[in-house]
Amino acid sequence: MNCRIEKIRENEKKSHTKIYSDEELYNTDSWLKKPIKTITEIAPLFSDKNHLRVLDLGCGVGRNSIYIAEQFEHIHCSIDCVDILEIAIDKLKNNARIYGVEDIIKGTIGTIEHFTIPKNAYDFIICVSALEHVENKEAFLSKLQDIRDGIKLNGIVCLVINSEVKELNLDTMEKLEPQFEVNLPTKAIQSYINDIFVGWHIMKNTVSFQEYDIPRDSLISHLSTNVITYVGQKV
Ligand SMILES: C[S@@+](CC[C@H](N)C(=O)[O-])C[C@H]1O[C@@H](n2cnc3c(N)ncnc32)[C@H](O)[C@@H]1O
């Protein structure tokens, strides 16, 4: 792993460790307040299922997975959750206990790029604000293909990916190195997704410009990003 990636991962570890230690899932004003809207919109589409197998790549403390588990606790549901941070998986397991879904949630500490996705295995694969944190563009493209191959017929993929991220020192407006391992142009990611998921039913394909201030070491970074949301169904 090169120096740039090591540095980004160190910074990301610091900032995620802080938020995962300080904030309580669903009981906070931070982004851990609730699952993302797209997940709450997709979940009802599985309501006729007796079995549901889900994969959450870069799951964090379970913002989306705990919600899905609660919706499907009455059927045979299992959710494989992967995150690089031990604290994320510890908190995920604790949250699963708090919400009574510990039999559904299976947490693994590891990287997205090294997690082997079995073929034709999942009804639903989600990766929210995490795929851009794999080591490089090759791993990014290869994992998109693995995600595609891991989905069963009629299964659904939900990807939320930051693109064209820019960071500025809020005080001085000087450019900072964006803390994202893979920071690709929006159009390039959309084109890769179109090619890799060719023939799939596109349920959502949007780009939303977002900007916010985040602490980075001793300064505040003003971050802007085009957030790509892709939801596709294998038909
Ligand atoms: C912005 S958070 C999003 C968490 C979760 N998907 C959510 O929506 O609440 C990104 C998560 O991805 C994890 N992560 C970053 N790089 C990763 C990698 N290469 N492999 C696995 N997890 C990673 C981080 O530890 C963090 O928990």
Short mmCIF file of C-alpha atoms and ligand atoms in Angstrom, two decimals:
data_model
loop_
_atom_site.label_atom_id
_atom_site.label_comp_id
_atom_site.label_asym_id
_atom_site.label_seq_id
_atom_site.Cartn_x
_atom_site.Cartn_y
_atom_site.Cartn_z
CA MET A 1 0.00 0.00 0.00
CA ASN A 2 1.47 3.40 -0.93
CA CYS A 3 1.97 6.38 1.41
CA ARG A 4 -1.00 8.32 0.07
CA ILE A 5 -3.42 5.44 0.76
CA GLU A 6 -1.91 4.81 4.20
CA LYS A 7 -2.34 8.47 5.13
CA ILE A 8 -5.95 8.61 3.89
CA ARG A 9 -6.79 5.42 5.81
CA GLU A 10 -5.19 6.79 8.97
CA ASN A 11 -7.25 10.00 8.68
CA GLU A 12 -10.44 8.12 7.87
CA LYS A 13 -9.84 5.81 10.83
CA LYS A 14 -9.48 8.82 13.13
CA SER A 15 -12.61 10.58 11.91
CA HIS A 16 -14.78 7.41 11.86
CA THR A 17 -13.49 6.26 15.25
CA LYS A 18 -14.53 9.62 16.69
CA ILE A 19 -18.05 9.57 15.26
CA TYR A 20 -18.61 5.86 16.00
CA SER A 21 -17.46 6.41 19.63
CA ASP A 22 -19.32 9.68 20.23
CA GLU A 23 -22.63 9.13 18.43
CA GLU A 24 -25.38 6.62 19.05
CA LEU A 25 -27.07 5.00 16.05
CA TYR A 26 -30.54 6.53 15.33
CA ASN A 27 -30.19 8.79 18.38
CA THR A 28 -27.98 11.60 17.13
CA ASP A 29 -28.00 14.68 14.91
CA SER A 30 -25.15 13.27 12.80
CA TRP A 31 -25.44 11.22 9.58
CA LEU A 32 -26.08 8.18 11.80
CA LYS A 33 -29.54 9.57 12.57
CA LYS A 34 -31.38 7.32 10.11
CA PRO A 35 -30.89 4.94 7.17
CA ILE A 36 -30.52 6.59 3.78
CA LYS A 37 -33.83 7.30 2.02
CA THR A 38 -33.00 5.10 -0.98
CA ILE A 39 -32.69 2.03 1.28
CA THR A 40 -36.04 2.76 2.94
CA GLU A 41 -37.58 3.03 -0.54
CA ILE A 42 -36.09 -0.25 -1.81
CA ALA A 43 -36.74 -2.44 1.27
CA PRO A 44 -40.52 -2.79 0.67
CA LEU A 45 -39.76 -4.33 -2.76
CA PHE A 46 -38.61 -7.49 -0.95
CA SER A 47 -41.79 -7.76 1.15
CA ASP A 48 -43.02 -10.92 -0.64
CA LYS A 49 -39.79 -12.85 0.10
CA ASN A 50 -39.45 -15.78 2.52
CA HIS A 51 -35.66 -15.68 2.35
CA LEU A 52 -33.46 -12.65 1.98
CA ARG A 53 -29.68 -12.56 1.76
CA VAL A 54 -28.06 -9.15 1.93
CA LEU A 55 -24.48 -7.87 1.69
CA ASP A 56 -23.48 -4.46 3.11
CA LEU A 57 -19.99 -3.42 2.00
CA GLY A 58 -18.44 -0.71 4.20
CA CYS A 59 -21.33 -1.15 6.62
CA GLY A 60 -20.15 1.18 9.40
CA VAL A 61 -22.16 0.66 12.58
CA GLY A 62 -25.18 -0.63 10.66
CA ARG A 63 -27.10 2.52 9.78
CA ASN A 64 -28.64 0.73 6.77
CA SER A 65 -28.25 -2.95 7.76
CA ILE A 66 -29.91 -2.72 11.17
CA TYR A 67 -32.88 -1.03 9.48
CA ILE A 68 -33.10 -3.79 6.84
CA ALA A 69 -32.76 -6.49 9.53
CA GLU A 70 -35.64 -4.97 11.48
CA GLN A 71 -37.86 -4.98 8.38
CA PHE A 72 -37.19 -8.68 7.70
CA GLU A 73 -36.72 -10.25 11.13
CA HIS A 74 -39.90 -12.30 10.63
CA ILE A 75 -38.46 -14.18 7.60
CA HIS A 76 -35.18 -16.06 6.97
CA CYS A 77 -32.93 -13.07 6.56
CA SER A 78 -29.15 -12.86 6.84
CA ILE A 79 -27.04 -9.77 6.31
CA ASP A 80 -23.28 -10.02 5.76
CA CYS A 81 -21.64 -6.79 6.87
CA VAL A 82 -18.03 -5.86 6.10
CA ASP A 83 -15.98 -2.95 7.38
CA ILE A 84 -12.26 -2.22 7.62
CA LEU A 85 -12.59 -0.84 11.16
CA GLU A 86 -12.81 -3.06 14.23
CA ILE A 87 -14.75 -0.37 16.09
CA ALA A 88 -17.38 -0.29 13.31
CA ILE A 89 -17.96 -4.05 13.55
CA ASP A 90 -17.96 -3.98 17.39
CA LYS A 91 -20.58 -1.22 17.38
CA LEU A 92 -22.51 -2.96 14.60
CA LYS A 93 -22.76 -6.14 16.72
CA ASN A 94 -23.75 -4.14 19.75
CA ASN A 95 -26.42 -2.29 17.76
CA ALA A 96 -27.67 -5.63 16.44
CA ARG A 97 -28.11 -6.78 20.07
CA ILE A 98 -29.84 -3.52 21.06
CA TYR A 99 -32.30 -3.85 18.16
CA GLY A 100 -32.80 -7.61 18.68
CA VAL A 101 -31.42 -8.62 15.27
CA GLU A 102 -28.16 -10.28 16.33
CA ASP A 103 -29.16 -13.54 14.61
CA ILE A 104 -29.48 -11.71 11.29
CA ILE A 105 -26.42 -9.47 11.27
CA LYS A 106 -23.02 -11.10 10.59
CA GLY A 107 -20.09 -8.72 10.92
CA THR A 108 -16.66 -9.20 9.34
CA ILE A 109 -13.64 -6.96 9.86
CA GLY A 110 -11.89 -6.61 6.51
CA THR A 111 -11.57 -4.58 3.37
CA ILE A 112 -14.14 -4.44 0.60
CA GLU A 113 -11.43 -5.22 -1.94
CA HIS A 114 -10.43 -8.45 -0.18
CA PHE A 115 -13.93 -9.69 0.67
CA THR A 116 -14.85 -12.52 -1.70
CA ILE A 117 -18.40 -12.14 -2.96
CA PRO A 118 -19.87 -15.53 -3.87
CA LYS A 119 -21.57 -15.65 -7.26
CA ASN A 120 -25.40 -15.54 -7.54
CA ALA A 121 -25.65 -15.41 -3.77
CA TYR A 122 -27.37 -12.19 -2.74
CA ASP A 123 -30.82 -10.66 -3.17
CA PHE A 124 -29.57 -7.23 -2.22
CA ILE A 125 -26.07 -5.72 -2.18
CA ILE A 126 -25.54 -2.26 -0.78
CA CYS A 127 -22.43 -0.13 -0.69
CA VAL A 128 -23.06 3.34 0.69
CA SER A 129 -20.22 5.90 0.61
CA ALA A 130 -17.60 3.17 0.78
CA LEU A 131 -16.63 1.86 -2.68
CA GLU A 132 -14.56 5.02 -3.31
CA HIS A 133 -12.37 3.89 -0.39
CA VAL A 134 -10.92 0.80 -2.08
CA GLU A 135 -7.19 0.97 -2.85
CA ASN A 136 -7.26 1.99 -6.50
CA LYS A 137 -9.30 2.24 -9.68
CA GLU A 138 -8.56 -1.38 -10.66
CA ALA A 139 -9.95 -2.64 -7.34
CA PHE A 140 -12.94 -0.32 -7.78
CA LEU A 141 -13.80 -1.73 -11.22
CA SER A 142 -13.12 -5.30 -10.21
CA LYS A 143 -15.38 -4.98 -7.14
CA LEU A 144 -18.18 -3.50 -9.27
CA GLN A 145 -17.98 -6.63 -11.43
CA ASP A 146 -17.95 -8.89 -8.35
CA ILE A 147 -21.04 -7.07 -7.02
CA ARG A 148 -22.80 -7.61 -10.35
CA ASP A 149 -21.89 -11.32 -10.34
CA GLY A 150 -22.90 -11.75 -6.70
CA ILE A 151 -26.53 -10.83 -7.31
CA LYS A 152 -29.27 -13.41 -7.90
CA LEU A 153 -31.82 -13.01 -10.68
CA ASN A 154 -34.24 -10.16 -9.74
CA GLY A 155 -31.85 -9.07 -7.02
CA ILE A 156 -31.05 -5.41 -6.48
CA VAL A 157 -27.83 -3.41 -6.12
CA CYS A 158 -27.71 -0.04 -4.36
CA LEU A 159 -24.54 2.00 -4.78
CA VAL A 160 -23.87 5.46 -3.37
CA ILE A 161 -20.50 6.80 -4.55
CA ASN A 162 -18.75 10.13 -4.05
CA SER A 163 -17.11 11.49 -7.20
CA GLU A 164 -15.10 14.56 -8.22
CA VAL A 165 -14.47 15.31 -4.56
CA LYS A 166 -12.75 18.62 -3.80
CA GLU A 167 -11.51 19.74 -0.41
CA LEU A 168 -10.45 23.27 0.61
CA ASN A 169 -9.06 24.57 3.87
CA LEU A 170 -12.06 26.54 5.13
CA ASP A 171 -9.86 29.28 6.66
CA THR A 172 -7.42 29.85 3.83
CA MET A 173 -9.34 28.37 0.86
CA GLU A 174 -6.15 26.54 -0.06
CA LYS A 175 -6.64 23.21 -1.91
CA LEU A 176 -6.32 20.03 0.17
CA GLU A 177 -5.77 16.44 -0.94
CA PRO A 178 -9.27 14.85 -0.99
CA GLN A 179 -9.33 12.03 1.59
CA PHE A 180 -10.77 9.49 -0.86
CA GLU A 181 -8.60 6.68 -2.19
CA VAL A 182 -10.43 6.64 -5.54
CA ASN A 183 -11.64 10.04 -6.72
CA LEU A 184 -12.93 9.66 -10.27
CA PRO A 185 -14.84 12.00 -12.57
CA THR A 186 -18.62 11.65 -12.22
CA LYS A 187 -19.15 10.81 -15.88
CA ALA A 188 -16.45 8.13 -15.81
CA ILE A 189 -18.10 6.32 -12.87
CA GLN A 190 -21.51 6.56 -14.53
CA SER A 191 -20.08 5.12 -17.71
CA TYR A 192 -18.37 2.22 -15.84
CA ILE A 193 -21.66 1.45 -14.06
CA ASN A 194 -23.60 1.55 -17.34
CA ASP A 195 -21.12 -0.84 -18.96
CA ILE A 196 -20.83 -3.26 -16.03
CA PHE A 197 -24.58 -3.40 -15.28
CA VAL A 198 -25.60 -3.42 -18.94
CA GLY A 199 -29.06 -4.94 -19.48
CA TRP A 200 -30.13 -4.38 -15.86
CA HIS A 201 -33.32 -2.52 -15.01
CA ILE A 202 -32.24 0.93 -13.79
CA MET A 203 -34.40 1.92 -10.82
CA LYS A 204 -32.46 5.02 -9.84
CA ASN A 205 -29.51 6.81 -11.43
CA THR A 206 -28.95 10.26 -9.98
CA VAL A 207 -26.17 12.72 -9.19
CA SER A 208 -26.52 15.20 -6.38
CA PHE A 209 -24.03 17.97 -5.64
CA GLN A 210 -23.31 18.24 -1.93
CA GLU A 211 -21.00 20.41 0.15
CA TYR A 212 -20.25 20.40 3.83
CA ASP A 213 -17.51 21.18 6.35
CA ILE A 214 -15.65 18.37 8.07
CA PRO A 215 -12.82 18.31 10.63
CA ARG A 216 -9.48 17.07 9.27
CA ASP A 217 -6.67 16.95 11.87
CA SER A 218 -6.09 20.55 12.99
CA LEU A 219 -8.26 22.24 10.34
CA ILE A 220 -11.75 22.28 8.89
CA SER A 221 -12.12 21.12 5.31
CA HIS A 222 -14.83 22.43 3.02
CA LEU A 223 -15.72 19.37 0.97
CA SER A 224 -17.74 19.29 -2.25
CA THR A 225 -18.80 16.12 -4.04
CA ASN A 226 -21.08 14.78 -6.75
CA VAL A 227 -22.85 11.89 -5.06
CA ILE A 228 -23.88 9.20 -7.53
CA THR A 229 -26.76 6.95 -6.52
CA TYR A 230 -27.35 3.88 -8.67
CA VAL A 231 -30.03 1.30 -8.00
CA GLY A 232 -30.30 -1.52 -10.50
CA GLN A 233 -32.14 -4.83 -10.70
CA LYS A 234 -30.76 -7.91 -12.43
CA VAL A 235 -33.42 -9.02 -14.92
C1 LIG B 1 -18.95 7.06 5.24
S1 LIG B 1 -18.92 5.56 6.13
C2 LIG B 1 -20.46 4.84 5.60
C3 LIG B 1 -20.89 3.68 6.47
C4 LIG B 1 -22.19 3.02 6.07
N1 LIG B 1 -22.15 2.51 4.72
C5 LIG B 1 -23.34 3.99 6.22
O1 LIG B 1 -23.96 4.36 5.22
O2 LIG B 1 -23.63 4.37 7.37
C6 LIG B 1 -17.72 4.58 5.24
C7 LIG B 1 -17.40 3.27 5.92
O3 LIG B 1 -16.59 2.51 5.04
C8 LIG B 1 -15.55 1.91 5.79
N2 LIG B 1 -14.44 1.67 4.85
C9 LIG B 1 -13.62 2.58 4.29
N3 LIG B 1 -12.75 1.98 3.46
C10 LIG B 1 -13.04 0.65 3.49
C11 LIG B 1 -12.51 -0.49 2.84
N4 LIG B 1 -11.50 -0.39 1.96
N5 LIG B 1 -13.04 -1.68 3.12
C12 LIG B 1 -14.07 -1.81 4.02
N6 LIG B 1 -14.61 -0.77 4.66
C13 LIG B 1 -14.12 0.45 4.39
C14 LIG B 1 -15.23 2.91 6.87
O4 LIG B 1 -14.57 2.28 7.96
C15 LIG B 1 -16.62 3.43 7.21
O5 LIG B 1 -17.22 2.69 8.24
#
